[in-house]
Coordinates of C-alpha atoms (C1' of nucleotides) in Angstrom, one line a residue:
Chain Q
M1 CA 94.9 136.7 30.5
K2 CA 91.3 137.2 30.2
P3 CA 89.4 136.5 32.8
D4 CA 86.7 135.3 30.7
H5 CA 88.0 134.8 27.6
F6 CA 84.5 133.7 24.7
E7 CA 85.5 132.5 21.6
V8 CA 84.3 134.5 18.9
T9 CA 85.1 131.9 16.1
P10 CA 82.2 130.7 13.3
Q11 CA 80.3 129.3 16.5
C12 CA 78.9 132.7 16.3
T13 CA 77.1 131.3 13.3
A14 CA 75.6 128.3 16.1
V15 CA 75.1 130.9 18.5
N16 CA 73.5 133.2 16.5
E17 CA 71.1 131.3 14.8
I18 CA 70.2 129.2 18.3
L19 CA 69.8 132.5 19.8
S20 CA 68.0 134.4 16.3
R21 CA 64.6 131.3 16.8
V22 CA 64.7 131.8 20.5
G23 CA 65.1 135.8 20.2
D24 CA 62.2 136.5 17.5
K25 CA 58.7 137.4 19.0
W26 CA 56.9 134.4 19.9
T27 CA 58.9 131.3 20.0
V28 CA 59.8 131.3 23.4
L29 CA 56.4 131.7 24.3
V30 CA 55.2 128.6 22.5
V31 CA 58.3 126.7 23.8
S32 CA 57.1 127.9 27.3
Y33 CA 53.7 126.5 26.6
L34 CA 54.7 123.6 25.3
G35 CA 57.0 123.2 28.2
N36 CA 54.0 122.0 29.9
G37 CA 52.9 119.4 27.4
A38 CA 51.4 118.9 24.2
M39 CA 49.2 121.2 22.4
R40 CA 46.8 121.8 19.9
F41 CA 47.4 124.7 16.9
N42 CA 44.2 126.3 18.7
E43 CA 44.7 125.7 21.7
L44 CA 48.1 127.5 21.6
R45 CA 46.8 130.2 19.7
R46 CA 44.0 130.7 22.3
T47 CA 46.5 130.7 25.0
I48 CA 48.7 133.1 23.1
S49 CA 45.8 135.1 22.3
G50 CA 48.3 138.1 20.6
I51 CA 49.3 135.8 18.1
S52 CA 48.4 135.7 14.1
Q53 CA 47.6 132.2 12.6
K54 CA 50.4 132.8 10.3
M55 CA 53.3 133.8 12.9
L56 CA 51.9 130.3 14.7
T57 CA 52.5 128.2 11.9
A58 CA 56.1 130.3 10.8
T59 CA 56.8 129.9 14.6
L60 CA 56.0 125.9 15.0
R61 CA 57.4 125.2 11.5
G62 CA 60.8 126.3 12.5
L63 CA 60.4 124.6 15.6
E64 CA 59.7 121.5 13.6
R65 CA 62.4 121.9 11.1
D66 CA 64.7 122.9 13.5
G67 CA 64.2 119.6 15.7
F68 CA 63.0 121.5 18.7
V69 CA 58.9 120.0 18.5
T70 CA 57.2 117.2 16.8
R71 CA 54.2 117.8 14.8
T72 CA 51.6 114.8 14.9
V73 CA 48.8 114.8 12.7
F74 CA 45.6 112.6 13.7
P75 CA 43.3 112.2 10.7
T76 CA 40.2 112.1 12.0
I77 CA 37.3 114.3 11.3
P78 CA 37.6 117.5 12.4
P79 CA 42.0 116.9 12.2
R80 CA 43.6 117.2 15.7
V81 CA 47.6 118.2 15.3
E82 CA 49.3 118.2 18.4
Y83 CA 52.8 119.3 18.7
E84 CA 54.8 118.8 21.4
L85 CA 58.7 119.6 22.9
T86 CA 61.1 116.9 21.4
D87 CA 63.8 116.2 23.9
L88 CA 66.1 118.7 22.4
G89 CA 63.2 121.2 22.8
R90 CA 63.2 120.3 25.9
E91 CA 67.2 120.2 27.1
L92 CA 66.6 124.0 25.0
L93 CA 63.7 124.9 27.9
V94 CA 66.4 124.4 30.5
P95 CA 69.0 127.3 29.6
V96 CA 65.7 129.2 27.9
R97 CA 64.1 129.6 31.3
A98 CA 67.2 130.6 33.3
L99 CA 67.5 133.5 31.0
G100 CA 63.7 133.9 31.4
A101 CA 64.3 134.0 35.0
W102 CA 67.5 136.1 34.5
A103 CA 65.1 138.7 33.1
V104 CA 62.2 138.2 35.5
E105 CA 64.5 138.9 38.4
N106 CA 66.6 141.9 37.1
H107 CA 63.4 143.0 35.0
E108 CA 63.3 146.2 37.3
R109 CA 66.8 146.8 37.2
V110 CA 66.6 147.0 33.7
I111 CA 63.8 148.9 33.3
A112 CA 65.1 151.6 36.5
A113 CA 68.4 152.1 34.0
R114 CA 66.1 152.8 30.9
N115 CA 64.1 155.7 32.9
R116 CA 67.4 156.6 33.5
F117 CA 68.7 156.8 30.5
D118 CA 65.9 158.3 29.0
A119 CA 65.5 161.2 31.8
A120 CA 69.0 162.2 31.0
H121 CA 68.8 162.4 27.0
G122 CA 65.2 162.3 26.0
A123 CA 64.6 165.7 27.9
M124 CA 66.9 167.7 25.2
E125 CA 65.4 165.9 22.7
E126 CA 63.8 169.0 21.0
P127 CA 64.4 168.6 17.1
F128 CA 65.6 171.9 16.6
R129 CA 63.5 175.1 17.3
P130 CA 63.8 177.3 14.7
A131 CA 64.4 181.0 16.2
G132 CA 61.1 183.0 16.9
H133 CA 57.8 181.9 18.2
M134 CA 56.9 178.8 20.4
S135 CA 53.4 178.4 18.6
E136 CA 53.0 174.6 18.8
A137 CA 54.9 173.9 22.2
A138 CA 54.9 169.9 20.7
E139 CA 55.3 167.8 24.0
Chain P
M1 CA 49.9 118.9 38.8
K2 CA 51.6 120.2 36.1
P3 CA 55.7 119.2 36.6
D4 CA 56.6 122.2 35.8
H5 CA 54.6 125.6 35.0
F6 CA 55.8 128.5 33.5
E7 CA 53.1 131.2 34.6
V8 CA 53.0 133.4 31.4
T9 CA 52.0 136.4 33.1
P10 CA 52.4 140.2 32.5
Q11 CA 55.7 138.6 33.4
C12 CA 56.1 137.3 29.7
T13 CA 56.9 141.0 29.1
A14 CA 60.1 141.3 30.7
V15 CA 61.1 137.9 29.7
N16 CA 60.3 139.1 26.5
E17 CA 62.2 142.6 27.0
I18 CA 65.5 140.8 27.6
L19 CA 65.2 138.4 25.0
S20 CA 64.4 140.4 22.3
R21 CA 67.6 142.7 23.3
V22 CA 69.5 139.2 23.4
G23 CA 68.4 137.9 20.3
D24 CA 68.6 140.9 17.9
K25 CA 71.2 140.5 15.4
W26 CA 74.4 141.3 16.9
T27 CA 73.8 142.1 20.7
V28 CA 75.3 139.2 22.1
L29 CA 78.0 139.7 20.1
V30 CA 78.8 142.6 21.2
V31 CA 78.4 141.9 24.5
S32 CA 80.3 138.8 24.2
Y33 CA 83.2 140.9 23.2
L34 CA 82.8 143.3 26.0
G35 CA 82.8 140.2 28.2
N36 CA 86.6 139.7 27.7
G37 CA 86.9 144.2 28.8
A38 CA 86.1 147.3 27.1
M39 CA 86.8 148.2 23.7
R40 CA 86.4 151.3 21.3
F41 CA 84.0 152.0 19.0
N42 CA 85.8 151.0 15.7
E43 CA 88.2 148.0 18.0
L44 CA 84.0 146.6 18.1
R45 CA 83.5 147.4 14.4
R46 CA 86.6 145.8 13.3
T47 CA 86.4 142.8 15.1
I48 CA 82.9 142.1 14.4
S49 CA 83.9 143.6 10.7
G50 CA 80.0 141.9 9.6
I51 CA 78.2 145.8 10.8
S52 CA 77.8 148.6 9.9
Q53 CA 78.4 152.0 12.1
K54 CA 74.3 152.6 12.0
M55 CA 74.0 149.1 13.6
L56 CA 76.7 149.0 15.7
T57 CA 75.6 152.5 17.3
A58 CA 72.3 151.2 17.9
T59 CA 73.1 147.7 19.2
L60 CA 75.2 150.3 21.9
R61 CA 72.9 152.6 22.7
G62 CA 70.5 150.0 23.7
L63 CA 72.8 148.3 25.9
E64 CA 73.9 151.2 27.3
R65 CA 70.2 152.7 27.7
D66 CA 69.1 149.4 29.3
G67 CA 72.1 149.7 31.8
F68 CA 74.1 146.8 30.5
V69 CA 77.4 148.8 29.2
T70 CA 78.8 152.3 29.7
R71 CA 80.0 155.0 27.2
T72 CA 83.1 156.7 28.4
V73 CA 84.0 159.5 26.6
F74 CA 87.7 160.5 26.6
P75 CA 88.1 164.1 25.2
T76 CA 91.0 164.0 23.8
I77 CA 91.8 164.6 20.1
P78 CA 91.3 162.5 18.2
P79 CA 88.5 161.3 20.3
R80 CA 88.2 158.1 22.1
V81 CA 85.1 156.1 23.4
E82 CA 85.3 153.4 25.1
Y83 CA 82.2 150.3 26.2
E84 CA 82.3 148.7 29.1
L85 CA 80.5 146.3 30.7
T86 CA 78.4 146.9 33.8
D87 CA 78.2 144.7 36.8
L88 CA 74.4 144.5 35.1
G89 CA 75.6 143.3 31.9
R90 CA 78.2 140.8 33.7
E91 CA 75.3 138.9 35.9
L92 CA 73.9 138.9 32.0
L93 CA 76.9 137.5 30.1
V94 CA 76.2 134.1 32.7
P95 CA 73.4 133.0 31.6
V96 CA 72.9 134.3 28.2
R97 CA 76.5 132.3 27.6
A98 CA 75.1 129.0 29.2
L99 CA 72.3 129.0 26.5
G100 CA 75.8 130.0 24.0
A101 CA 77.8 127.1 25.1
W102 CA 74.7 125.4 24.6
A103 CA 74.0 126.5 20.7
V104 CA 77.4 125.2 20.6
E105 CA 77.1 122.2 22.0
N106 CA 74.0 121.0 20.2
H107 CA 74.6 123.5 16.8
E108 CA 75.1 120.1 15.4
R109 CA 71.6 118.1 16.4
V110 CA 70.0 121.6 14.9
I111 CA 71.5 121.1 11.6
A112 CA 70.7 117.3 11.1
A113 CA 67.3 118.0 12.3
R114 CA 67.5 121.1 9.8
N115 CA 68.6 118.7 6.8
R116 CA 66.5 115.9 7.5
F117 CA 63.1 118.4 7.4
D118 CA 64.6 120.2 4.9
A119 CA 64.7 117.1 2.9
A120 CA 61.4 115.2 3.3
H121 CA 59.0 118.2 2.9
G122 CA 61.3 120.9 0.4
A123 CA 62.0 117.4 -1.8
M124 CA 58.3 117.1 -2.1
E125 CA 57.5 120.3 -3.9
E126 CA 60.0 119.7 -6.8
P127 CA 58.2 116.4 -7.8
F128 CA 61.6 114.7 -9.7
R129 CA 64.5 116.4 -8.3
P130 CA 67.7 115.1 -8.6
A131 CA 70.4 114.3 -6.3
G132 CA 70.9 118.1 -5.4
H133 CA 71.2 119.3 -1.6
M134 CA 70.5 122.9 -0.6
S135 CA 72.7 123.7 2.3
E136 CA 70.4 126.3 4.7
A137 CA 73.1 129.0 4.3
A138 CA 70.5 131.8 3.1
E139 CA 69.4 133.6 6.1
Chain U
dC1 C1' 40.1 122.4 12.7
dA2 C1' 44.5 123.6 10.5
dG3 C1' 46.3 125.1 7.5
dC4 C1' 48.4 127.8 3.0
dA5 C1' 48.1 131.7 -0.2
dT6 C1' 48.0 136.9 -1.3
dC7 C1' 48.3 141.6 -0.2
dC8 C1' 49.6 145.6 2.3
dT9 C1' 51.9 148.1 6.4
dT10 C1' 55.4 148.5 10.3
dT11 C1' 60.6 147.5 11.5
dT12 C1' 65.0 146.7 10.7
dT13 C1' 69.2 146.7 8.3
dG14 C1' 72.1 148.8 5.0
dA15 C1' 74.5 151.9 2.2
dT16 C1' 76.4 156.7 1.8
dA17 C1' 76.8 161.4 3.3
dC18 C1' 78.9 164.7 6.4
dT19 C1' 80.2 166.8 11.2
dG20 C1' 82.8 168.0 15.3
Chain L
dC1 C1' 87.9 158.6 15.7
dA2 C1' 83.3 158.7 16.7
dG3 C1' 79.7 159.4 15.6
dT4 C1' 74.5 162.0 13.0
dA5 C1' 71.3 162.3 9.3
dT6 C1' 68.5 160.5 5.4
dC7 C1' 67.0 157.3 1.8
dA8 C1' 66.4 152.6 0.2
dA9 C1' 66.1 147.6 0.6
dA10 C1' 64.9 144.0 3.4
dA11 C1' 62.6 141.3 6.3
dA12 C1' 58.9 140.8 9.8
dG13 C1' 53.8 140.9 11.2
dG14 C1' 49.1 141.4 10.3
dA15 C1' 44.9 141.1 8.0
dT16 C1' 41.9 138.2 5.3
dG17 C1' 40.0 135.3 1.9
dC18 C1' 40.1 130.2 0.6
dT19 C1' 41.0 124.7 1.3
dG20 C1' 40.8 119.6 2.9

DNA sequence: CAGCATCCTTTTTGATACTG
DNA sequence: CAGTATCAAAAAGGATGCTG
């Protein structure tokens, strides 16, 4: 008996789709901010600050397409566009934050493991030293 | 004040690191299979089947580096290498599976939202598009 | 303000070919 | 069997210029 057998069927498609969205560079950040309430485009842009306009647009479009956020246009001048999480988006936030919490809690362990690995493997990383002189001791 | 304010500090780095790993194309698949017990390299390769050996190697290396899996070499002939989740890996599996479960449960809602979006936005591109529908498929 | 279009650079991924 | 090395293709991401 497998202790916790995880069905790896075409359902993986579903998991992979969600995970691909969640795992991209900006989605979680955007969704997290939006978790605090509706925000305008440039408000998000300024807050995240590292993101390019193109990526913010793409991220928001993707989230909108998948039903995680709504896009509301106020036909004023200048135009005002607000993004807000849908119910689906808020529900998604629950497991996503759980994972986020796990990440924060266990980050050190991962870093430690990484350093251990790099120390063990990276040390003997010298490509190939042609027999002879060691003029460029490229560090 | 804010109902559930999410600190977006350098901790985001932690979250992003984990999420980037989890969100890549194969990691969750590999970790999920490994959740059922240790597996050999080609066993994983055959089971996942869509993965190239390069990506499987890279995925396993990354997981090993971050302390999520162990790599055990049996110096037999032919060589036998087994991969198994560490405690950290098993712990990670918990929130990951929660997210996975959410994905499976809500997949239809996402698909529905996606179709709705495509119908509303994609249709406008083509002025006179007969009742043809596009599956999302392409990814 | 909120975007779209275009061009270009960086990463990722996949197909081979080869080794212990 | 379990990889490594290399090259080419594709995708992601960024910078910039231009609209309503």
